[in-house]
Coordinates of C-alpha atoms and ligand atoms in Angstrom, one line a residue:
M1 CA 109.6 87.6 138.3
K2 CA 108.2 91.2 138.0
S3 CA 109.1 93.5 140.9
I4 CA 106.2 94.8 143.0
N5 CA 106.6 97.5 145.6
T6 CA 103.8 98.0 148.1
T7 CA 103.0 101.0 150.2
L8 CA 101.0 100.6 153.4
Q9 CA 99.3 103.5 155.3
A10 CA 100.1 103.8 158.9
G11 CA 97.9 102.4 161.6
G12 CA 94.6 100.5 161.4
S13 CA 92.9 97.8 163.5
M14 CA 92.7 94.1 162.7
N15 CA 89.4 92.4 163.2
G16 CA 87.8 89.1 162.0
V17 CA 87.8 85.4 161.9
V18 CA 90.0 83.9 159.2
T19 CA 92.2 81.0 158.2
V20 CA 95.5 81.1 156.5
P21 CA 97.0 78.9 153.7
G22 CA 98.3 75.4 154.3
D23 CA 101.5 74.6 156.0
K24 CA 104.5 74.8 153.7
S25 CA 106.6 72.2 155.4
C26 CA 103.7 69.7 155.4
S27 CA 102.8 70.5 151.8
H28 CA 106.3 69.7 150.5
R29 CA 106.3 66.5 152.5
A30 CA 102.8 65.5 151.3
V31 CA 103.9 65.6 147.7
I32 CA 107.1 63.7 148.4
F33 CA 105.6 60.9 150.4
G34 CA 102.4 60.7 148.2
S35 CA 104.7 60.3 145.2
L36 CA 106.7 57.5 146.8
A37 CA 103.7 55.7 148.2
D38 CA 101.9 52.7 146.8
G39 CA 98.4 53.9 145.9
V40 CA 96.5 57.2 145.6
T41 CA 97.0 59.9 148.2
N42 CA 94.4 62.6 148.6
V43 CA 95.6 65.9 150.1
T44 CA 93.4 68.8 151.3
G45 CA 94.6 72.1 152.7
F46 CA 97.6 72.0 150.3
L47 CA 99.6 75.3 150.1
A48 CA 99.1 76.6 146.5
G49 CA 102.3 78.7 146.9
E50 CA 105.2 78.7 144.5
D51 CA 107.5 76.6 146.7
S52 CA 105.3 73.6 147.2
L53 CA 104.0 73.8 143.6
N54 CA 107.7 73.5 142.5
T55 CA 108.0 70.3 144.5
A56 CA 104.9 69.0 142.8
G57 CA 106.4 70.0 139.4
A58 CA 109.6 68.1 140.3
F59 CA 107.7 64.8 140.9
Q60 CA 105.5 65.3 137.9
S61 CA 108.7 65.6 135.8
M62 CA 109.7 62.2 137.3
G63 CA 106.5 60.6 136.1
V64 CA 104.2 61.0 139.0
E65 CA 100.6 62.0 138.1
I66 CA 99.4 64.8 140.4
D67 CA 95.9 66.3 139.8
R68 CA 94.7 69.5 141.4
F69 CA 90.9 69.7 141.8
N70 CA 90.9 73.2 143.2
E71 CA 93.5 75.5 144.7
T72 CA 94.2 73.3 147.7
S73 CA 93.1 69.7 146.9
L74 CA 95.5 67.3 145.2
T75 CA 95.4 63.7 144.2
I76 CA 98.8 62.0 143.9
K77 CA 99.1 58.7 142.1
G78 CA 102.1 57.2 144.0
V79 CA 104.6 55.3 142.0
G80 CA 106.2 53.4 144.9
L81 CA 109.6 53.9 146.4
N82 CA 111.4 52.6 143.3
G83 CA 109.0 53.9 140.7
L84 CA 110.4 57.3 139.8
R85 CA 111.7 57.9 136.3
A86 CA 114.6 60.1 135.3
P87 CA 113.4 63.7 135.2
T88 CA 112.6 65.3 131.9
G89 CA 115.1 68.0 132.5
V90 CA 116.9 70.0 135.2
I91 CA 114.8 70.2 138.3
D92 CA 114.1 73.9 139.3
M93 CA 113.2 74.4 143.0
G94 CA 112.8 78.1 142.6
N95 CA 113.1 79.8 146.0
A96 CA 112.6 76.7 148.1
G97 CA 115.4 75.5 150.4
T98 CA 113.2 72.9 151.9
G99 CA 112.3 71.5 148.5
M100 CA 115.9 71.3 147.4
R101 CA 117.3 69.8 150.5
L102 CA 114.5 67.2 150.9
I103 CA 114.5 66.2 147.2
A104 CA 118.3 65.8 147.3
G105 CA 117.8 63.0 149.8
I106 CA 115.5 61.1 147.4
L107 CA 117.4 61.8 144.2
A108 CA 120.8 60.8 145.7
A109 CA 119.4 57.3 146.0
Q110 CA 118.0 56.8 142.5
H111 CA 119.2 54.7 139.6
F112 CA 119.3 57.8 137.4
G113 CA 121.3 61.1 137.6
S114 CA 119.8 64.5 138.1
S115 CA 120.6 68.2 138.6
I116 CA 118.7 70.6 140.9
I117 CA 118.8 74.3 140.5
G118 CA 117.2 77.3 142.3
D119 CA 116.6 81.0 141.9
E120 CA 119.2 83.7 142.9
S121 CA 118.4 83.5 146.6
L122 CA 118.5 79.7 146.7
S123 CA 121.7 79.6 144.6
G124 CA 123.4 81.4 147.5
R125 CA 122.4 79.0 150.3
P126 CA 124.6 76.4 151.9
M127 CA 124.0 72.8 150.6
G128 CA 127.2 71.3 152.3
R129 CA 125.0 70.5 155.2
V130 CA 123.1 67.9 153.1
I131 CA 126.0 67.0 150.7
T132 CA 128.2 65.8 153.6
P133 CA 125.8 63.2 155.1
L134 CA 124.6 62.1 151.7
Q135 CA 128.3 61.5 150.6
K136 CA 128.8 59.5 153.9
M137 CA 125.9 57.4 152.8
G138 CA 127.7 56.6 149.5
A139 CA 125.8 59.1 147.3
D140 CA 127.5 60.8 144.4
I141 CA 126.4 64.4 144.9
S142 CA 128.2 67.7 144.6
G143 CA 127.5 71.4 144.6
D144 CA 129.6 74.2 143.3
S145 CA 133.1 74.8 144.8
Q146 CA 131.5 76.5 147.9
G147 CA 128.9 73.8 148.4
K148 CA 126.1 75.8 146.9
P149 CA 123.6 74.9 144.2
P150 CA 123.3 73.7 141.6
L151 CA 123.4 70.1 142.9
N152 CA 124.6 67.4 140.6
I153 CA 123.7 63.9 141.4
K154 CA 125.0 60.7 139.7
P155 CA 123.5 57.3 140.2
V156 CA 125.1 54.9 142.7
S157 CA 124.5 51.2 143.2
A158 CA 123.6 51.4 146.9
I159 CA 122.9 53.8 149.8
N160 CA 124.5 52.8 153.0
A161 CA 123.1 52.7 156.5
I162 CA 124.5 55.5 158.7
H163 CA 124.2 57.2 162.1
Y164 CA 124.6 60.9 161.7
D165 CA 125.0 63.5 164.4
L166 CA 123.4 66.7 163.0
P167 CA 125.9 69.6 163.5
V168 CA 123.0 72.1 163.2
A169 CA 119.5 71.9 164.5
S170 CA 117.9 71.6 161.1
A171 CA 114.7 69.7 160.2
Q172 CA 115.7 69.9 156.5
V173 CA 119.0 68.1 157.1
K174 CA 117.4 65.5 159.4
S175 CA 114.7 64.9 156.8
C176 CA 117.2 64.7 153.9
V177 CA 119.1 61.9 155.7
L178 CA 115.9 60.1 156.7
L179 CA 114.6 60.3 153.1
A180 CA 117.8 58.9 151.6
G181 CA 117.6 56.3 154.4
L182 CA 114.3 55.0 152.9
Y183 CA 116.6 53.4 150.3
A184 CA 119.3 52.2 152.6
K185 CA 119.9 48.5 153.5
G186 CA 119.7 48.6 157.3
E187 CA 119.1 51.3 159.9
V188 CA 119.5 55.0 159.4
S189 CA 119.5 57.3 162.4
V190 CA 120.2 60.9 163.3
T191 CA 120.6 62.8 166.6
E192 CA 119.7 66.4 166.7
P193 CA 121.3 69.0 169.0
A194 CA 117.9 70.6 169.7
P195 CA 114.4 69.6 168.8
T196 CA 113.4 70.6 165.3
R197 CA 110.1 70.3 163.4
D198 CA 109.0 66.6 163.3
H199 CA 106.6 66.7 160.3
T200 CA 108.7 64.1 158.4
E201 CA 108.5 61.6 161.3
R202 CA 104.8 62.1 161.8
M203 CA 103.9 62.0 158.1
L204 CA 106.0 58.9 157.4
R205 CA 104.1 57.2 160.2
S206 CA 100.8 58.3 158.5
F207 CA 102.0 56.5 155.4
G208 CA 102.5 53.4 157.6
Y209 CA 106.3 53.6 157.7
A210 CA 107.8 52.9 161.1
V211 CA 110.0 55.7 162.5
E212 CA 111.4 55.5 166.0
T213 CA 112.0 58.6 168.1
N214 CA 114.0 58.0 171.3
G215 CA 114.9 61.3 173.0
N216 CA 116.9 63.2 170.4
K217 CA 117.6 60.2 168.2
I218 CA 115.3 59.4 165.2
S219 CA 115.8 56.1 163.3
L220 CA 114.2 54.1 160.5
Q221 CA 114.9 50.9 158.6
G222 CA 115.4 51.3 154.9
C223 CA 113.7 49.5 152.0
G224 CA 110.2 49.5 153.5
K225 CA 107.0 50.6 151.9
L226 CA 104.8 53.7 152.1
Q227 CA 101.1 53.1 151.9
A228 CA 99.0 55.9 150.4
C229 CA 96.7 57.8 152.8
D230 CA 94.4 60.8 153.0
L231 CA 96.1 63.9 154.4
V232 CA 94.7 67.1 155.9
I233 CA 97.3 69.9 155.9
P234 CA 97.0 72.3 158.9
A235 CA 97.0 76.1 158.3
D236 CA 100.6 77.3 158.5
I237 CA 101.6 78.7 161.9
S238 CA 104.4 80.5 160.2
S239 CA 101.8 82.5 158.1
A240 CA 99.5 82.8 161.2
A241 CA 102.4 84.5 163.0
F242 CA 102.1 87.6 160.9
L243 CA 98.4 87.9 162.0
M244 CA 99.3 87.3 165.6
V245 CA 101.8 90.1 165.7
A246 CA 99.6 92.3 163.5
A247 CA 96.6 91.9 165.9
S248 CA 98.9 92.4 169.0
I249 CA 100.4 95.7 167.8
A250 CA 97.4 97.3 166.0
K251 CA 95.0 99.2 168.3
D252 CA 91.5 97.8 169.1
S253 CA 92.2 94.5 167.3
D254 CA 90.5 91.1 167.8
V255 CA 91.4 88.3 165.4
T256 CA 90.8 84.5 165.4
I257 CA 92.8 82.3 163.1
T258 CA 91.2 78.9 162.7
G259 CA 92.7 75.4 162.2
V260 CA 96.3 76.4 162.8
G261 CA 99.0 73.8 163.2
V262 CA 100.2 73.8 166.7
N263 CA 102.8 71.0 166.6
P264 CA 104.9 71.6 169.7
T265 CA 108.0 71.8 167.5
R266 CA 106.6 74.9 165.8
T267 CA 104.9 76.9 168.6
G268 CA 107.9 78.9 169.8
V269 CA 106.4 82.0 168.4
I270 CA 103.3 81.6 170.7
D271 CA 105.5 81.1 173.7
I272 CA 107.7 84.2 172.8
L273 CA 104.7 86.4 172.2
K274 CA 103.1 85.3 175.5
L275 CA 106.4 86.1 177.3
M276 CA 106.2 89.6 175.7
G277 CA 102.7 90.0 177.2
A278 CA 100.5 89.2 174.1
D279 CA 96.8 88.6 174.7
L280 CA 96.8 85.2 172.9
T281 CA 94.6 82.2 173.7
I282 CA 94.7 78.8 172.1
K283 CA 91.2 77.3 171.7
N284 CA 89.5 74.1 170.4
E285 CA 92.6 72.0 170.2
R286 CA 92.1 68.9 168.0
M287 CA 94.0 66.6 165.6
A288 CA 94.2 66.9 161.8
G289 CA 95.6 63.4 161.1
A290 CA 98.9 63.2 162.8
E291 CA 99.2 67.0 163.5
P292 CA 97.6 68.9 166.3
I293 CA 95.6 72.0 165.3
A294 CA 93.8 74.8 167.2
D295 CA 92.1 78.2 166.8
I296 CA 94.2 81.1 167.9
H297 CA 92.6 84.2 169.4
I298 CA 94.6 87.4 169.7
K299 CA 93.7 90.9 170.9
S300 CA 95.8 94.1 171.0
A301 CA 98.2 94.2 173.9
N302 CA 101.0 96.4 175.3
L303 CA 104.0 94.3 174.7
K304 CA 107.2 94.4 176.7
G305 CA 110.8 93.6 175.7
I306 CA 112.3 90.3 176.8
D307 CA 115.5 88.2 176.5
V308 CA 114.2 85.5 174.1
P309 CA 115.1 82.1 175.7
E310 CA 117.5 80.3 173.3
R311 CA 115.6 77.0 173.6
L312 CA 112.7 78.7 171.8
V313 CA 114.8 79.9 168.8
P314 CA 114.7 76.6 166.7
L315 CA 111.0 76.3 167.5
A316 CA 110.3 79.8 166.1
I317 CA 113.1 80.1 163.5
D318 CA 110.9 81.2 160.6
E319 CA 108.8 83.5 162.8
L320 CA 111.7 85.6 164.2
P321 CA 111.5 88.3 161.6
V322 CA 108.0 89.2 162.6
V323 CA 108.9 88.8 166.3
F324 CA 111.5 91.6 165.7
I325 CA 108.5 93.8 164.6
A326 CA 106.7 92.9 167.9
A327 CA 110.0 93.8 169.7
A328 CA 110.1 97.2 167.9
M329 CA 106.6 98.0 169.3
A330 CA 107.4 96.7 172.8
E331 CA 108.3 98.7 175.8
G332 CA 112.0 98.1 176.7
T333 CA 114.7 96.0 175.2
T334 CA 114.4 92.6 173.4
R335 CA 117.6 90.5 172.9
I336 CA 117.7 87.6 170.6
T337 CA 120.7 85.3 170.7
G338 CA 121.5 81.8 169.3
A339 CA 119.8 82.6 166.0
E340 CA 122.8 82.5 163.6
E341 CA 120.8 80.2 161.3
L342 CA 118.8 83.3 160.3
R343 CA 121.8 84.4 158.3
V344 CA 121.4 81.5 155.8
K345 CA 117.6 81.7 155.2
E346 CA 116.0 83.1 152.0
S347 CA 118.1 86.2 152.8
D348 CA 120.5 87.0 155.7
R349 CA 117.5 87.8 157.9
I350 CA 119.6 89.3 160.7
A351 CA 121.1 91.9 158.3
A352 CA 117.9 92.4 156.3
M353 CA 115.7 93.0 159.4
A354 CA 118.3 95.3 161.1
E355 CA 118.6 97.4 158.0
G356 CA 114.8 97.6 157.5
L357 CA 114.1 98.3 161.2
V358 CA 116.6 101.2 161.2
A359 CA 115.1 102.5 157.9
I360 CA 111.7 102.8 159.6
G361 CA 113.0 104.6 162.7
V362 CA 113.7 101.7 165.1
D363 CA 116.7 101.4 167.4
A364 CA 117.9 98.0 166.3
T365 CA 121.5 96.5 166.3
A366 CA 122.4 93.3 164.5
T367 CA 124.7 90.9 166.4
E368 CA 126.5 87.8 165.0
D369 CA 123.7 85.5 166.2
G370 CA 120.7 87.8 166.7
M371 CA 119.6 91.3 167.4
I372 CA 119.1 93.9 170.1
I373 CA 116.0 96.0 169.7
N374 CA 115.1 98.9 171.9
G375 CA 111.3 99.3 171.5
S376 CA 110.4 102.6 170.1
Q377 CA 108.0 104.3 167.9
I378 CA 108.0 103.1 164.3
T379 CA 108.0 106.2 162.1
G380 CA 107.9 104.7 158.6
G381 CA 110.1 104.8 155.5
V382 CA 111.2 102.6 152.7
V383 CA 112.5 99.0 153.2
E384 CA 114.2 96.5 151.0
T385 CA 113.1 92.8 151.3
H386 CA 116.1 91.3 149.7
F387 CA 113.6 89.1 147.8
D388 CA 112.6 87.4 151.0
H389 CA 108.9 86.6 151.6
R390 CA 109.1 86.8 155.3
I391 CA 111.0 90.0 155.4
A392 CA 108.4 91.5 153.1
M393 CA 105.4 90.4 155.3
S394 CA 107.1 91.5 158.5
F395 CA 107.5 95.1 157.3
C396 CA 103.9 95.1 156.0
V397 CA 102.8 94.2 159.5
A398 CA 105.1 97.0 160.9
A399 CA 102.9 99.6 159.2
L400 CA 100.1 98.8 161.7
G401 CA 102.1 100.2 164.5
S402 CA 103.8 103.0 162.5
S403 CA 103.1 106.7 162.7
G404 CA 104.0 107.1 159.0
P405 CA 103.5 105.0 155.8
I406 CA 105.9 102.2 154.9
T407 CA 106.9 101.2 151.4
V408 CA 108.0 97.7 151.1
N409 CA 110.1 97.0 147.9
D410 CA 109.8 93.7 146.1
T411 CA 106.8 92.1 147.8
Q412 CA 106.3 89.6 144.9
H413 CA 108.0 86.7 146.8
I414 CA 105.2 86.7 149.3
E415 CA 103.5 84.3 146.8
T416 CA 106.1 81.6 147.7
S417 CA 104.4 80.9 151.1
F418 CA 101.3 83.1 151.6
P419 CA 99.2 83.5 148.4
G420 CA 96.5 86.0 149.0
F421 CA 98.4 87.8 151.8
F422 CA 97.3 91.3 150.9
D423 CA 93.6 90.4 150.3
L424 CA 93.4 88.6 153.6
M425 CA 95.2 91.3 155.6
S426 CA 93.1 94.1 153.9
E427 CA 89.9 92.2 154.8
L428 CA 91.1 92.3 158.4
G429 CA 92.0 96.0 158.4
M430 CA 95.5 96.5 157.1
K431 CA 95.7 99.6 155.0
V432 CA 97.3 98.6 151.7
D433 CA 97.6 101.8 149.8
S434 CA 99.2 101.1 146.5
T435 CA 101.3 98.7 144.5
D436 CA 103.5 99.5 141.6
Ligands
LIG501 C1 111.9 73.5 157.3 C2 112.9 73.6 158.2 C3 113.5 74.9 158.7 C4 112.7 76.1 158.3 C5 112.2 76.0 156.9 C6 111.3 74.7 156.7 C7 111.3 72.2 156.9 O1 114.8 75.0 158.0 O2 113.4 77.2 158.4 O3 111.4 77.1 156.5 O4 110.2 72.2 156.3 O5 112.0 71.2 157.2 P1 116.1 74.4 158.7 O6 116.0 72.9 158.7 O7 117.2 74.8 157.8 O8 116.2 74.9 160.0

């Protein structure tokens, strides 16, 4: 992928009414369940980003017909739970941890073998967390000697029922076990140590598959059927978060983001920003299928530093990099703890954010499981994204509160989750100066 460096001028105001691309988590799941369903599933609001397109490519390579009518509308001709064919080659999930971990659950239960690879970032991410429960279910799956990709899967005669206590609060691991569980003879259940996004459970129910949630325990019976349905994917709150922080820290700003997914397992960023004093209102709450959506209205505000409550961390895990930018602009100290999972995302997001914040003049100190940020003036500078889309977008947003320009190196990965980011942000008022 060609390297792109982007320079942003300091300051600017953000104003307008916009929507952001479709939810990445829901887009992956729409392709997976649509492929495994009986009948034709129509999807609107699909994220036309590299990650979810790779998931679509994986199922196409296993014989599923997926047609795209425009950027965001798909028709998936489901082949049924047992209708996948051996892939035409190695499955490449690119940058997508969600894609790899969810698909591993499906492929571990097939009557054919497969291999799943990823790009440099994904190749460094831990897969032991899915390999272990899948092996307990009788799957023949392995990673490299450190439990990292590539994943090699051999066919097995059966997938066993299991109860699995998740050692980490991870929706990807929960979903992987439940997806393999679709093929088990008997009940498969998981307990989670803290609530994580529940899109898998909601979407399975939309496909007519019974999933029980009892406190922190989620269970299903294997060998059922998924019935095709029409899905509307909400706008991604993880992408909207960049606009929320941008409008909060840029002077004289007033932004409305329409149709954003506000599933309570995803709204930690809203709670955190409100605790910091953001002027943020949720309007027009309604349902898009099984997912709640709303319009989010944000105006400039003087933010204050807080101790981020640990219970909000799993509910805002992908938004924490941009929360760190809000903290850099806040008066006083912000402390984030209990966020060690950030170290195994598309990059080590604690190290990458601390390094970048210091490079643009902020007093930030990385800790084992989070960060301490003393709000101060952002002065500008050059930052490395470590090929991580959310690190890139976070530092672009930082320019709105900076006194000097910021150059963000390697912004090309933004395409994985937020195609059109620079066009949309420029339309609202971000000063994108140059790219090279
Ligand atoms: C996701 C779960 C989260 C999140 C990721 C998407 C999902 O990962 O960070 O971006 O769609 O299930 P973990 O399950 O590893 O916490």
